[in-house]
C-alpha positions as a Python dict, from the first residue, in 0.01 Angstrom:
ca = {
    (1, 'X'): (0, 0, 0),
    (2, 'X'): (14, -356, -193),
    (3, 'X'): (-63, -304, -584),
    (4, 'X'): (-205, -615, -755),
    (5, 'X'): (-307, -669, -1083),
    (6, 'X'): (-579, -906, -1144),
    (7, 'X'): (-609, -1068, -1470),
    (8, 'X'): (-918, -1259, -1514),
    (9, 'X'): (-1208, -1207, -1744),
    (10, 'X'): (-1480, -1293, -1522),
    (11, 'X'): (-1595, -968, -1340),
    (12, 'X'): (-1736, -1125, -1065),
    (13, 'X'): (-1375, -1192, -966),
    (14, 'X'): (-1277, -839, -961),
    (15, 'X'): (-1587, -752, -780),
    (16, 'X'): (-1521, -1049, -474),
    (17, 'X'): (-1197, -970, -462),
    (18, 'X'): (-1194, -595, -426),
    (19, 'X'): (-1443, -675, -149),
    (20, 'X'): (-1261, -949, -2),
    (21, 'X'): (-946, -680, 19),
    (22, 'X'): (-1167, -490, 247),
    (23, 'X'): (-1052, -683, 539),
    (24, 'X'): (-667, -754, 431),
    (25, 'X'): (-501, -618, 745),
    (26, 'X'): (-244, -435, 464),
    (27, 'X'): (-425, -180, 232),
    (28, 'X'): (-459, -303, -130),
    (29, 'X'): (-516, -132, -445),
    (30, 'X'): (-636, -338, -710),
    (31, 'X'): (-641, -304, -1111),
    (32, 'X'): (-812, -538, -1298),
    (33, 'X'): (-761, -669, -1677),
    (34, 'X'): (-1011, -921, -1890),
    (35, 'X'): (-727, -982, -2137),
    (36, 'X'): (-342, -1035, -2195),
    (37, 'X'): (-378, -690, -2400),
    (38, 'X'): (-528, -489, -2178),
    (39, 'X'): (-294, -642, -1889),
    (40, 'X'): (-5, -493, -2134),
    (41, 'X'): (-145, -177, -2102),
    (42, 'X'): (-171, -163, -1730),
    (43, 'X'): (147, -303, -1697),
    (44, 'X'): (324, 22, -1885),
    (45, 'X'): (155, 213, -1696),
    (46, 'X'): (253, 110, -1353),
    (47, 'X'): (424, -90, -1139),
    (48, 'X'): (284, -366, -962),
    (49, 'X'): (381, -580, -596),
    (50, 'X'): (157, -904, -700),
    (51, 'X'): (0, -1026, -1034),
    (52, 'X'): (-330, -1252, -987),
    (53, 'X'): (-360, -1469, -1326),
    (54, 'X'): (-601, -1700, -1427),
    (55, 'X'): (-501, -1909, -1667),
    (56, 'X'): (-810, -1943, -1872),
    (57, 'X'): (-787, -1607, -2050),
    (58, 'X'): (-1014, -1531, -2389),
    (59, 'X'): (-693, -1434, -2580),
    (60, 'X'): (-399, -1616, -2454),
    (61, 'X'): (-260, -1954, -2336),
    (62, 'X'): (-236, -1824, -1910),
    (63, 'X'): (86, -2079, -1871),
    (64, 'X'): (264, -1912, -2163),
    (65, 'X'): (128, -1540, -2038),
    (66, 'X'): (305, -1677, -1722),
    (67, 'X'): (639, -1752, -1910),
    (68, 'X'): (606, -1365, -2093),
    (69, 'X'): (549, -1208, -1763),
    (70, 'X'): (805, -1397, -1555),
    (71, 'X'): (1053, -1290, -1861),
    (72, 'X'): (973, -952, -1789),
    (73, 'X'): (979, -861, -1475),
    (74, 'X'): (1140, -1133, -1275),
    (75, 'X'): (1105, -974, -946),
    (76, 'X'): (686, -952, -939),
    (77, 'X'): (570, -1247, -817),
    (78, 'X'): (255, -1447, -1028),
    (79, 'X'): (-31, -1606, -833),
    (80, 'X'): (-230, -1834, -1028),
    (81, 'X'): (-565, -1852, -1000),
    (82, 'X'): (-739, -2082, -1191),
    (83, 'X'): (-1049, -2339, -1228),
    (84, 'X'): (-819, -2589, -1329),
    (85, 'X'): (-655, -2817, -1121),
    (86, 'X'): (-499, -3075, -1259),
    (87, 'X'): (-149, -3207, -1128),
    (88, 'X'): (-10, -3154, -1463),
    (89, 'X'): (-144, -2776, -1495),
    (90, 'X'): (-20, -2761, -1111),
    (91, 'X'): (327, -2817, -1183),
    (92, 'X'): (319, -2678, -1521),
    (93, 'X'): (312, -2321, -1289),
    (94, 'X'): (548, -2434, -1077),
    (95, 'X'): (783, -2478, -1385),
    (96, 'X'): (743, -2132, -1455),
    (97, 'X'): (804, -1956, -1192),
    (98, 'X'): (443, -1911, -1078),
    (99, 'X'): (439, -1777, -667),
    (100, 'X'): (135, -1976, -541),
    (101, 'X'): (-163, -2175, -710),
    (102, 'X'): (-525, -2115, -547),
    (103, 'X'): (-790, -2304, -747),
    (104, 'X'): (-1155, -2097, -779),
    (105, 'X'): (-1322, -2359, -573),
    (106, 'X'): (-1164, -2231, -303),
    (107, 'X'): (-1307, -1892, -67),
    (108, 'X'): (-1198, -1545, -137),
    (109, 'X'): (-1066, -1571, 209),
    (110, 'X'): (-808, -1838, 70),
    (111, 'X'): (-722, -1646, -182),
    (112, 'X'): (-636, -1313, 4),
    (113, 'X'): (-444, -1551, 253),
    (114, 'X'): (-256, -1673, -61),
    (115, 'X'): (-208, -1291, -149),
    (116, 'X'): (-35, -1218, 186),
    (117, 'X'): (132, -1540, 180),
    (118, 'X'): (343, -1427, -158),
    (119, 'X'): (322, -1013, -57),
    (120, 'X'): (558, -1109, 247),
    (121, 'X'): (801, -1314, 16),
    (122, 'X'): (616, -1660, 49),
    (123, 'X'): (480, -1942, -209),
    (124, 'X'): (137, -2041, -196),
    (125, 'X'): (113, -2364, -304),
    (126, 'X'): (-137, -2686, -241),
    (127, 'X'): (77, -2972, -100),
    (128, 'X'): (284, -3079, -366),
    (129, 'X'): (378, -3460, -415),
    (130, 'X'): (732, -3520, -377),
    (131, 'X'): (719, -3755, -666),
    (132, 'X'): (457, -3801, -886),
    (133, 'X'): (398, -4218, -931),
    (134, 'X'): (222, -4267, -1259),
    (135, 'X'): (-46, -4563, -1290),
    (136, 'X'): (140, -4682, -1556),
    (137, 'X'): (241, -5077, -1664),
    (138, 'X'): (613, -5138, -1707),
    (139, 'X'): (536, -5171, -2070),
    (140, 'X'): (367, -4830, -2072),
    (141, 'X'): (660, -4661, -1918),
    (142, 'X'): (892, -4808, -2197),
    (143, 'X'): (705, -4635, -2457),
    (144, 'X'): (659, -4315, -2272),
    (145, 'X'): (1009, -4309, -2226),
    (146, 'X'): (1078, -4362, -2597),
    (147, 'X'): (789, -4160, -2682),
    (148, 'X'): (948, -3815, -2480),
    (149, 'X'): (1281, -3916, -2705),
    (150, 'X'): (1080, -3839, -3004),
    (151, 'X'): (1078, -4173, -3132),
    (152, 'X'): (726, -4271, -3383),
    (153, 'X'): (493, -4538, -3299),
    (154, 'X'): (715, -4811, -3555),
    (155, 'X'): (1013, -4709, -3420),
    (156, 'X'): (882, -4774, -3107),
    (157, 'X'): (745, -5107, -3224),
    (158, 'X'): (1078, -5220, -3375),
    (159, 'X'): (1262, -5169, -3078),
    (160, 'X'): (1001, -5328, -2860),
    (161, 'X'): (931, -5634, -3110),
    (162, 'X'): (546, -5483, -3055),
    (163, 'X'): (306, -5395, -3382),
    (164, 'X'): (207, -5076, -3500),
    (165, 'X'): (-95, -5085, -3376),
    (166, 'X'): (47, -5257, -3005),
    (167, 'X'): (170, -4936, -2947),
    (168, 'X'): (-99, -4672, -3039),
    (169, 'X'): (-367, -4902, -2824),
    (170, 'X'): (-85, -4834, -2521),
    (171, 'X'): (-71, -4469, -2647),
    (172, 'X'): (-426, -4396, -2608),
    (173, 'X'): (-487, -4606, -2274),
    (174, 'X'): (-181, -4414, -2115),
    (175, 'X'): (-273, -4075, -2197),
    (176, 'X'): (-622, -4173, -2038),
    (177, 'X'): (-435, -4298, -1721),
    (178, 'X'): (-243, -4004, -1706),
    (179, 'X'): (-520, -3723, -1795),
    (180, 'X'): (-298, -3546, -2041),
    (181, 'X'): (-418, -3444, -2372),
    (182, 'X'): (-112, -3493, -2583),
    (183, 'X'): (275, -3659, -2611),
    (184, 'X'): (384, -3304, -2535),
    (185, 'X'): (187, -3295, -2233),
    (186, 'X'): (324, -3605, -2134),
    (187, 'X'): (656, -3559, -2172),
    (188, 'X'): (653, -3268, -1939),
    (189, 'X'): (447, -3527, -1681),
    (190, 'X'): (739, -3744, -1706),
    (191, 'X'): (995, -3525, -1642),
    (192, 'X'): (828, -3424, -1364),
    (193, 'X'): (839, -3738, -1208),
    (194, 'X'): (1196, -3870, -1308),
}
């Protein structure tokens, strides 16, 4: 018998997927968690095959909950299971160790595929690109390569011969290209794609 711990703090998850388990052609016992805390507590108390994680939790950041529980217990595998599904949040989990990414648009019957898919030693992933191309001017991609060195808009400026102000206009029209909401965001984007 499979144990999985779900963490998600809508209920109607745990109530589709106990019923969706119904018809996994392995038996599955499932425990269920609203929060990171109460997760904890389950988690001292037993031993689990699979953890289901959403990343939109009341009382944690789900990426760095993924970091904690990849740090502990390297060997039980982390499905995500999230509304989001952005490229960056996509390979975010990948970064960190995550075993498969099902987004909740997707059927119950997706995700219990996804569940077997990691159970017998698999990753469960959307099709990844092999290289992420960013819509990006050449320009643009000289200050976000300055910008993930840690260097300030007048630096930037000096070393481009560009204003101040130059710069934060291609700040603001790359991070709406790109979808990210900050420089650290975007760093990570564009080490991803180097």
């Amino acid at each position: 018998m499979a144990s999985l711990l779900l963490i998600d703090d809508h209920p109607l998850v745990e109530v589709a997927l106990e019923a969706a388990c119904i018809h996994s052609p392995i038996p599955v016992k499932l425990h269920a968690a609203a929060t990171e805390a109460e997760a904890r507590q389950l988690l001292q108390q037993h031993q689990f095959d699979l953890i289901v994680l959403d990343i939109g939790l009341p009382d944690s950041d789900g990426l760095e909950l993924l970091r904690r529980l990849r740090a502990r217990d390297p060997h039980c595998p982390v499905l995500i299971y999230s509304a989001q599904q952005s490229r960056h949040t996509l390979l975010s989990a990948v970064s960190l160790g995550a075993a498969g990414y099902v987004v909740k648009s997707q059927s119950m019957a997706q995700l219990l595929s996804a569940i077997l898919a990691v159970l017998g030693g698999q990753q469960a992933f959307p099709p990844l690109p092999e290289r992420i191309e960013l819509p990006l001017t050449e320009k643009e991609q000289q200050i976000v390569a300055l910008l993930v060195r840690g260097l300030s808009n007048l630096q930037i400026g000096e070393q481009l011969h560009i204003s101040n102000k130059t710069v934060s206009t291609h700040k603001k029209n790359i991070l709406e290209k790109t979808g990210v909401q900050s420089v650290v965001e975007l760093a990570e984007l564009w080490k991803a794609q180097q």
